[in-house]
Amino acid sequence: MKIEEASLPGVRMLRPRRHGDHRGFFAETYSQRAYAALGVGATFVQDNHSVSAAVGTVRGLHFQAPPAAQAKLVRCGRGAIFDVAVDIRRGSPTYGRWAGYTLSAENGAQLYIPVGFAHGFATLEPDSEIIYKCSDYYAPETEGALRWDDPDIGIKWPLTSASVLSEKDAAAPLLAGFNSPFTFEG
């Protein structure tokens, strides 16, 4: 397993080893013991799987507030996505900053996003499948979102066409005036 520290503290880029031959490959995509040794100590309780048909589909920037805050471990099972984490912890020296990485079925990379970060992605290929683990159960009463294209955050999305959004994501609020439910505990 290769691990890379992201430009945001706590966010980690993980590259599980693949063992391949003429049939394809095998990869261990999660081991609680191995990941804990790499600093990913979250206990995951739910797996999610989504498919986005169109290139340029943007989902996010999403989060769940305490008491149901979620850390996530994200990978792409088919296609490719540009996956993003945004620090939304009040008092953090990196508040409002983002880190983004290409996750694809081909590269097998995973992104660990700790509690206190908003998460979003844009699809780079058609019919992209996103598979991710969450450290708490879905709790709609705690969900929140920020605008994916907020100029104060300034994410450089690698989109080559118009974005495809849900109504909820298109109407999400901006970071300015956002009262974050998360506090930096540095």
C-alpha atoms as a PDB file:
ATOM      1  CA  MET A   1       0.000   0.000   0.000  1.00  0.00           C
ATOM      2  CA  LYS A   2       1.290   3.430  -0.903  1.00  0.00           C
ATOM      3  CA  ILE A   3       0.077   6.461   1.011  1.00  0.00           C
ATOM      4  CA  GLU A   4       0.450  10.132   0.155  1.00  0.00           C
ATOM      5  CA  GLU A   5      -0.308  13.004   2.496  1.00  0.00           C
ATOM      6  CA  ALA A   6      -2.642  15.400   0.771  1.00  0.00           C
ATOM      7  CA  SER A   7      -2.256  19.161   0.911  1.00  0.00           C
ATOM      8  CA  LEU A   8      -4.872  19.184   3.703  1.00  0.00           C
ATOM      9  CA  PRO A   9      -4.000  17.687   7.102  1.00  0.00           C
ATOM     10  CA  GLY A  10      -5.762  14.376   7.704  1.00  0.00           C
ATOM     11  CA  VAL A  11      -6.787  13.858   4.072  1.00  0.00           C
ATOM     12  CA  ARG A  12      -4.880  10.912   2.611  1.00  0.00           C
ATOM     13  CA  MET A  13      -4.421   9.494  -0.851  1.00  0.00           C
ATOM     14  CA  LEU A  14      -4.089   5.698  -0.710  1.00  0.00           C
ATOM     15  CA  ARG A  15      -2.976   3.370  -3.469  1.00  0.00           C
ATOM     16  CA  PRO A  16      -3.653  -0.289  -2.667  1.00  0.00           C
ATOM     17  CA  ARG A  17      -1.290  -2.757  -4.316  1.00  0.00           C
ATOM     18  CA  ARG A  18      -2.674  -4.614  -7.267  1.00  0.00           C
ATOM     19  CA  HIS A  19      -1.586  -8.133  -8.103  1.00  0.00           C
ATOM     20  CA  GLY A  20      -2.240  -8.794 -11.763  1.00  0.00           C
ATOM     21  CA  ASP A  21      -1.768 -11.350 -14.461  1.00  0.00           C
ATOM     22  CA  HIS A  22      -3.379 -12.287 -17.776  1.00  0.00           C
ATOM     23  CA  ARG A  23      -6.779 -12.662 -16.028  1.00  0.00           C
ATOM     24  CA  GLY A  24      -6.887  -9.172 -14.519  1.00  0.00           C
ATOM     25  CA  PHE A  25      -5.969  -8.097 -10.988  1.00  0.00           C
ATOM     26  CA  PHE A  26      -6.697  -8.562  -7.301  1.00  0.00           C
ATOM     27  CA  ALA A  27      -6.487  -5.765  -4.714  1.00  0.00           C
ATOM     28  CA  GLU A  28      -7.289  -5.620  -1.040  1.00  0.00           C
ATOM     29  CA  THR A  29      -9.251  -2.358  -0.981  1.00  0.00           C
ATOM     30  CA  TYR A  30      -9.712  -2.172   2.779  1.00  0.00           C
ATOM     31  CA  SER A  31      -8.225  -3.728   5.899  1.00  0.00           C
ATOM     32  CA  GLN A  32      -9.045  -2.039   9.191  1.00  0.00           C
ATOM     33  CA  ARG A  33      -5.705  -3.108  10.682  1.00  0.00           C
ATOM     34  CA  ALA A  34      -3.620  -1.939   7.710  1.00  0.00           C
ATOM     35  CA  TYR A  35      -5.470   1.356   7.330  1.00  0.00           C
ATOM     36  CA  ALA A  36      -5.254   2.127  11.066  1.00  0.00           C
ATOM     37  CA  ALA A  37      -1.478   1.681  10.801  1.00  0.00           C
ATOM     38  CA  LEU A  38      -1.532   4.328   8.048  1.00  0.00           C
ATOM     39  CA  GLY A  39      -3.459   6.816  10.200  1.00  0.00           C
ATOM     40  CA  VAL A  40      -6.951   6.021   8.937  1.00  0.00           C
ATOM     41  CA  GLY A  41      -8.556   5.137  12.254  1.00  0.00           C
ATOM     42  CA  ALA A  42     -12.218   5.595  11.325  1.00  0.00           C
ATOM     43  CA  THR A  43     -14.575   2.710  11.940  1.00  0.00           C
ATOM     44  CA  PHE A  44     -16.727   2.342   8.852  1.00  0.00           C
ATOM     45  CA  VAL A  45     -20.364   1.308   9.269  1.00  0.00           C
ATOM     46  CA  GLN A  46     -21.914   1.861   5.831  1.00  0.00           C
ATOM     47  CA  ASP A  47     -20.890   1.335   2.201  1.00  0.00           C
ATOM     48  CA  ASN A  48     -22.438   3.406  -0.595  1.00  0.00           C
ATOM     49  CA  HIS A  49     -22.308   2.911  -4.351  1.00  0.00           C
ATOM     50  CA  SER A  50     -23.443   5.464  -6.924  1.00  0.00           C
ATOM     51  CA  VAL A  51     -23.363   5.641 -10.705  1.00  0.00           C
ATOM     52  CA  SER A  52     -23.276   8.865 -12.672  1.00  0.00           C
ATOM     53  CA  ALA A  53     -24.153   8.402 -16.339  1.00  0.00           C
ATOM     54  CA  ALA A  54     -23.019  11.696 -17.849  1.00  0.00           C
ATOM     55  CA  VAL A  55     -19.521  13.144 -18.005  1.00  0.00           C
ATOM     56  CA  GLY A  56     -19.481  16.366 -15.985  1.00  0.00           C
ATOM     57  CA  THR A  57     -21.902  15.183 -13.320  1.00  0.00           C
ATOM     58  CA  VAL A  58     -21.028  16.992 -10.108  1.00  0.00           C
ATOM     59  CA  ARG A  59     -22.164  15.701  -6.724  1.00  0.00           C
ATOM     60  CA  GLY A  60     -21.361  17.795  -3.688  1.00  0.00           C
ATOM     61  CA  LEU A  61     -19.966  19.476  -1.768  1.00  0.00           C
ATOM     62  CA  HIS A  62     -21.688  17.374   0.926  1.00  0.00           C
ATOM     63  CA  PHE A  63     -21.211  16.681   4.624  1.00  0.00           C
ATOM     64  CA  GLN A  64     -23.124  15.383   7.629  1.00  0.00           C
ATOM     65  CA  ALA A  65     -22.996  17.428  10.832  1.00  0.00           C
ATOM     66  CA  PRO A  66     -22.508  16.034  14.327  1.00  0.00           C
ATOM     67  CA  PRO A  67     -23.776  13.891  15.906  1.00  0.00           C
ATOM     68  CA  ALA A  68     -23.765  11.908  12.626  1.00  0.00           C
ATOM     69  CA  ALA A  69     -20.610  13.364  11.052  1.00  0.00           C
ATOM     70  CA  GLN A  70     -18.950  11.082   8.539  1.00  0.00           C
ATOM     71  CA  ALA A  71     -15.416  10.278   7.504  1.00  0.00           C
ATOM     72  CA  LYS A  72     -15.317   8.716   4.023  1.00  0.00           C
ATOM     73  CA  LEU A  73     -13.037   6.383   2.100  1.00  0.00           C
ATOM     74  CA  VAL A  74     -13.783   6.916  -1.606  1.00  0.00           C
ATOM     75  CA  ARG A  75     -12.763   4.925  -4.666  1.00  0.00           C
ATOM     76  CA  CYS A  76     -13.906   4.643  -8.265  1.00  0.00           C
ATOM     77  CA  GLY A  77     -14.965   1.180  -9.446  1.00  0.00           C
ATOM     78  CA  ARG A  78     -15.575   2.103 -13.083  1.00  0.00           C
ATOM     79  CA  GLY A  79     -14.688   5.181 -15.097  1.00  0.00           C
ATOM     80  CA  ALA A  80     -12.975   8.161 -13.488  1.00  0.00           C
ATOM     81  CA  ILE A  81     -13.794  11.026 -11.154  1.00  0.00           C
ATOM     82  CA  PHE A  82     -12.138  14.148  -9.813  1.00  0.00           C
ATOM     83  CA  ASP A  83     -12.649  13.787  -6.061  1.00  0.00           C
ATOM     84  CA  VAL A  84     -12.476  16.793  -3.733  1.00  0.00           C
ATOM     85  CA  ALA A  85     -12.236  17.451   0.012  1.00  0.00           C
ATOM     86  CA  VAL A  86     -12.777  20.937   1.488  1.00  0.00           C
ATOM     87  CA  ASP A  87     -11.754  21.810   5.054  1.00  0.00           C
ATOM     88  CA  ILE A  88     -14.811  23.256   6.847  1.00  0.00           C
ATOM     89  CA  ARG A  89     -13.502  23.155  10.428  1.00  0.00           C
ATOM     90  CA  ARG A  90     -13.840  26.573  12.097  1.00  0.00           C
ATOM     91  CA  GLY A  91     -10.453  27.787  13.324  1.00  0.00           C
ATOM     92  CA  SER A  92      -8.479  25.487  11.036  1.00  0.00           C
ATOM     93  CA  PRO A  93      -5.422  27.037   9.381  1.00  0.00           C
ATOM     94  CA  THR A  94      -6.648  25.425   6.136  1.00  0.00           C
ATOM     95  CA  TYR A  95     -10.335  26.427   6.486  1.00  0.00           C
ATOM     96  CA  GLY A  96     -11.963  26.782   3.074  1.00  0.00           C
ATOM     97  CA  ARG A  97      -9.034  25.169   1.234  1.00  0.00           C
ATOM     98  CA  TRP A  98      -9.504  22.177  -1.026  1.00  0.00           C
ATOM     99  CA  ALA A  99      -7.569  19.177  -2.294  1.00  0.00           C
ATOM    100  CA  GLY A 100      -8.558  17.236  -5.395  1.00  0.00           C
ATOM    101  CA  TYR A 101      -7.378  13.998  -6.972  1.00  0.00           C
ATOM    102  CA  THR A 102      -8.288  11.827  -9.930  1.00  0.00           C
ATOM    103  CA  LEU A 103      -9.623   8.456  -8.819  1.00  0.00           C
ATOM    104  CA  SER A 104     -10.239   5.896 -11.518  1.00  0.00           C
ATOM    105  CA  ALA A 105     -10.889   2.225 -12.045  1.00  0.00           C
ATOM    106  CA  GLU A 106      -7.523   2.149 -13.796  1.00  0.00           C
ATOM    107  CA  ASN A 107      -5.399   3.727 -11.043  1.00  0.00           C
ATOM    108  CA  GLY A 108      -7.247   2.092  -8.107  1.00  0.00           C
ATOM    109  CA  ALA A 109      -6.515   5.104  -5.889  1.00  0.00           C
ATOM    110  CA  GLN A 110      -8.632   5.940  -2.850  1.00  0.00           C
ATOM    111  CA  LEU A 111      -9.164   9.193  -0.981  1.00  0.00           C
ATOM    112  CA  TYR A 112      -9.694   9.272   2.779  1.00  0.00           C
ATOM    113  CA  ILE A 113     -11.699  12.298   3.893  1.00  0.00           C
ATOM    114  CA  PRO A 114     -11.918  12.814   7.660  1.00  0.00           C
ATOM    115  CA  VAL A 115     -14.786  14.296   9.663  1.00  0.00           C
ATOM    116  CA  GLY A 116     -14.891  18.075   9.266  1.00  0.00           C
ATOM    117  CA  PHE A 117     -14.447  18.140   5.499  1.00  0.00           C
ATOM    118  CA  ALA A 118     -17.023  18.595   2.765  1.00  0.00           C
ATOM    119  CA  HIS A 119     -16.804  16.101  -0.100  1.00  0.00           C
ATOM    120  CA  GLY A 120     -17.691  16.257  -3.770  1.00  0.00           C
ATOM    121  CA  PHE A 121     -16.728  14.843  -7.127  1.00  0.00           C
ATOM    122  CA  ALA A 122     -17.110  15.375 -10.855  1.00  0.00           C
ATOM    123  CA  THR A 123     -17.258  12.533 -13.345  1.00  0.00           C
ATOM    124  CA  LEU A 124     -14.569  12.468 -16.009  1.00  0.00           C
ATOM    125  CA  GLU A 125     -15.889   9.449 -17.926  1.00  0.00           C
ATOM    126  CA  PRO A 126     -19.413   8.197 -18.703  1.00  0.00           C
ATOM    127  CA  ASP A 127     -21.073   5.703 -16.371  1.00  0.00           C
ATOM    128  CA  SER A 128     -18.595   6.280 -13.556  1.00  0.00           C
ATOM    129  CA  GLU A 129     -19.199   4.237 -10.397  1.00  0.00           C
ATOM    130  CA  ILE A 130     -18.236   5.607  -7.019  1.00  0.00           C
ATOM    131  CA  ILE A 131     -17.898   3.264  -4.044  1.00  0.00           C
ATOM    132  CA  TYR A 132     -17.324   4.711  -0.607  1.00  0.00           C
ATOM    133  CA  LYS A 133     -17.290   3.767   3.039  1.00  0.00           C
ATOM    134  CA  CYS A 134     -18.795   6.030   5.722  1.00  0.00           C
ATOM    135  CA  SER A 135     -18.019   6.175   9.434  1.00  0.00           C
ATOM    136  CA  ASP A 136     -21.627   6.933  10.393  1.00  0.00           C
ATOM    137  CA  TYR A 137     -25.033   6.053   9.022  1.00  0.00           C
ATOM    138  CA  TYR A 138     -26.946   8.287   6.633  1.00  0.00           C
ATOM    139  CA  ALA A 139     -28.907  10.819   8.694  1.00  0.00           C
ATOM    140  CA  PRO A 140     -30.803  13.222   6.405  1.00  0.00           C
ATOM    141  CA  GLU A 141     -31.574  15.610   9.268  1.00  0.00           C
ATOM    142  CA  THR A 142     -27.817  16.316   9.623  1.00  0.00           C
ATOM    143  CA  GLU A 143     -26.856  16.655   5.964  1.00  0.00           C
ATOM    144  CA  GLY A 144     -25.479  19.876   4.580  1.00  0.00           C
ATOM    145  CA  ALA A 145     -23.897  21.189   1.414  1.00  0.00           C
ATOM    146  CA  LEU A 146     -21.817  24.018   0.025  1.00  0.00           C
ATOM    147  CA  ARG A 147     -21.756  25.311  -3.548  1.00  0.00           C
ATOM    148  CA  TRP A 148     -19.496  23.234  -5.759  1.00  0.00           C
ATOM    149  CA  ASP A 149     -18.430  26.341  -7.714  1.00  0.00           C
ATOM    150  CA  ASP A 150     -18.013  28.769  -4.801  1.00  0.00           C
ATOM    151  CA  PRO A 151     -15.404  31.336  -5.906  1.00  0.00           C
ATOM    152  CA  ASP A 152     -14.150  31.698  -2.306  1.00  0.00           C
ATOM    153  CA  ILE A 153     -13.190  28.021  -2.323  1.00  0.00           C
ATOM    154  CA  GLY A 154     -11.940  28.163  -5.918  1.00  0.00           C
ATOM    155  CA  ILE A 155     -11.923  24.493  -6.883  1.00  0.00           C
ATOM    156  CA  LYS A 156     -10.350  23.990 -10.298  1.00  0.00           C
ATOM    157  CA  TRP A 157     -12.744  21.349 -11.624  1.00  0.00           C
ATOM    158  CA  PRO A 158     -11.387  19.675 -14.800  1.00  0.00           C
ATOM    159  CA  LEU A 159     -14.705  19.977 -16.619  1.00  0.00           C
ATOM    160  CA  THR A 160     -14.813  20.203 -20.401  1.00  0.00           C
ATOM    161  CA  SER A 161     -18.573  20.698 -20.699  1.00  0.00           C
ATOM    162  CA  ALA A 162     -21.478  22.103 -18.708  1.00  0.00           C
ATOM    163  CA  SER A 163     -21.932  20.514 -15.286  1.00  0.00           C
ATOM    164  CA  VAL A 164     -24.864  18.215 -14.521  1.00  0.00           C
ATOM    165  CA  LEU A 165     -26.254  19.002 -11.053  1.00  0.00           C
ATOM    166  CA  SER A 166     -29.109  18.070  -8.770  1.00  0.00           C
ATOM    167  CA  GLU A 167     -31.455  20.900  -7.772  1.00  0.00           C
ATOM    168  CA  LYS A 168     -30.156  20.597  -4.210  1.00  0.00           C
ATOM    169  CA  ASP A 169     -26.509  21.010  -5.249  1.00  0.00           C
ATOM    170  CA  ALA A 170     -27.320  23.912  -7.589  1.00  0.00           C
ATOM    171  CA  ALA A 171     -29.002  25.750  -4.686  1.00  0.00           C
ATOM    172  CA  ALA A 172     -26.380  24.981  -2.008  1.00  0.00           C
ATOM    173  CA  PRO A 173     -25.119  27.992  -0.031  1.00  0.00           C
ATOM    174  CA  LEU A 174     -21.750  29.688  -0.344  1.00  0.00           C
ATOM    175  CA  LEU A 175     -18.929  29.454   2.196  1.00  0.00           C
ATOM    176  CA  ALA A 176     -19.300  33.166   3.049  1.00  0.00           C
ATOM    177  CA  GLY A 177     -21.671  33.337   5.990  1.00  0.00           C
ATOM    178  CA  PHE A 178     -21.551  29.554   6.515  1.00  0.00           C
ATOM    179  CA  ASN A 179     -21.761  28.607  10.209  1.00  0.00           C
ATOM    180  CA  SER A 180     -19.785  25.387  10.257  1.00  0.00           C
ATOM    181  CA  PRO A 181     -20.835  22.708  12.750  1.00  0.00           C
ATOM    182  CA  PHE A 182     -17.176  21.560  12.915  1.00  0.00           C
ATOM    183  CA  THR A 183     -14.354  23.002  15.015  1.00  0.00           C
ATOM    184  CA  PHE A 184     -10.644  22.507  14.454  1.00  0.00           C
ATOM    185  CA  GLU A 185      -9.014  20.565  17.267  1.00  0.00           C
ATOM    186  CA  GLY A 186      -5.376  20.984  16.355  1.00  0.00           C
END
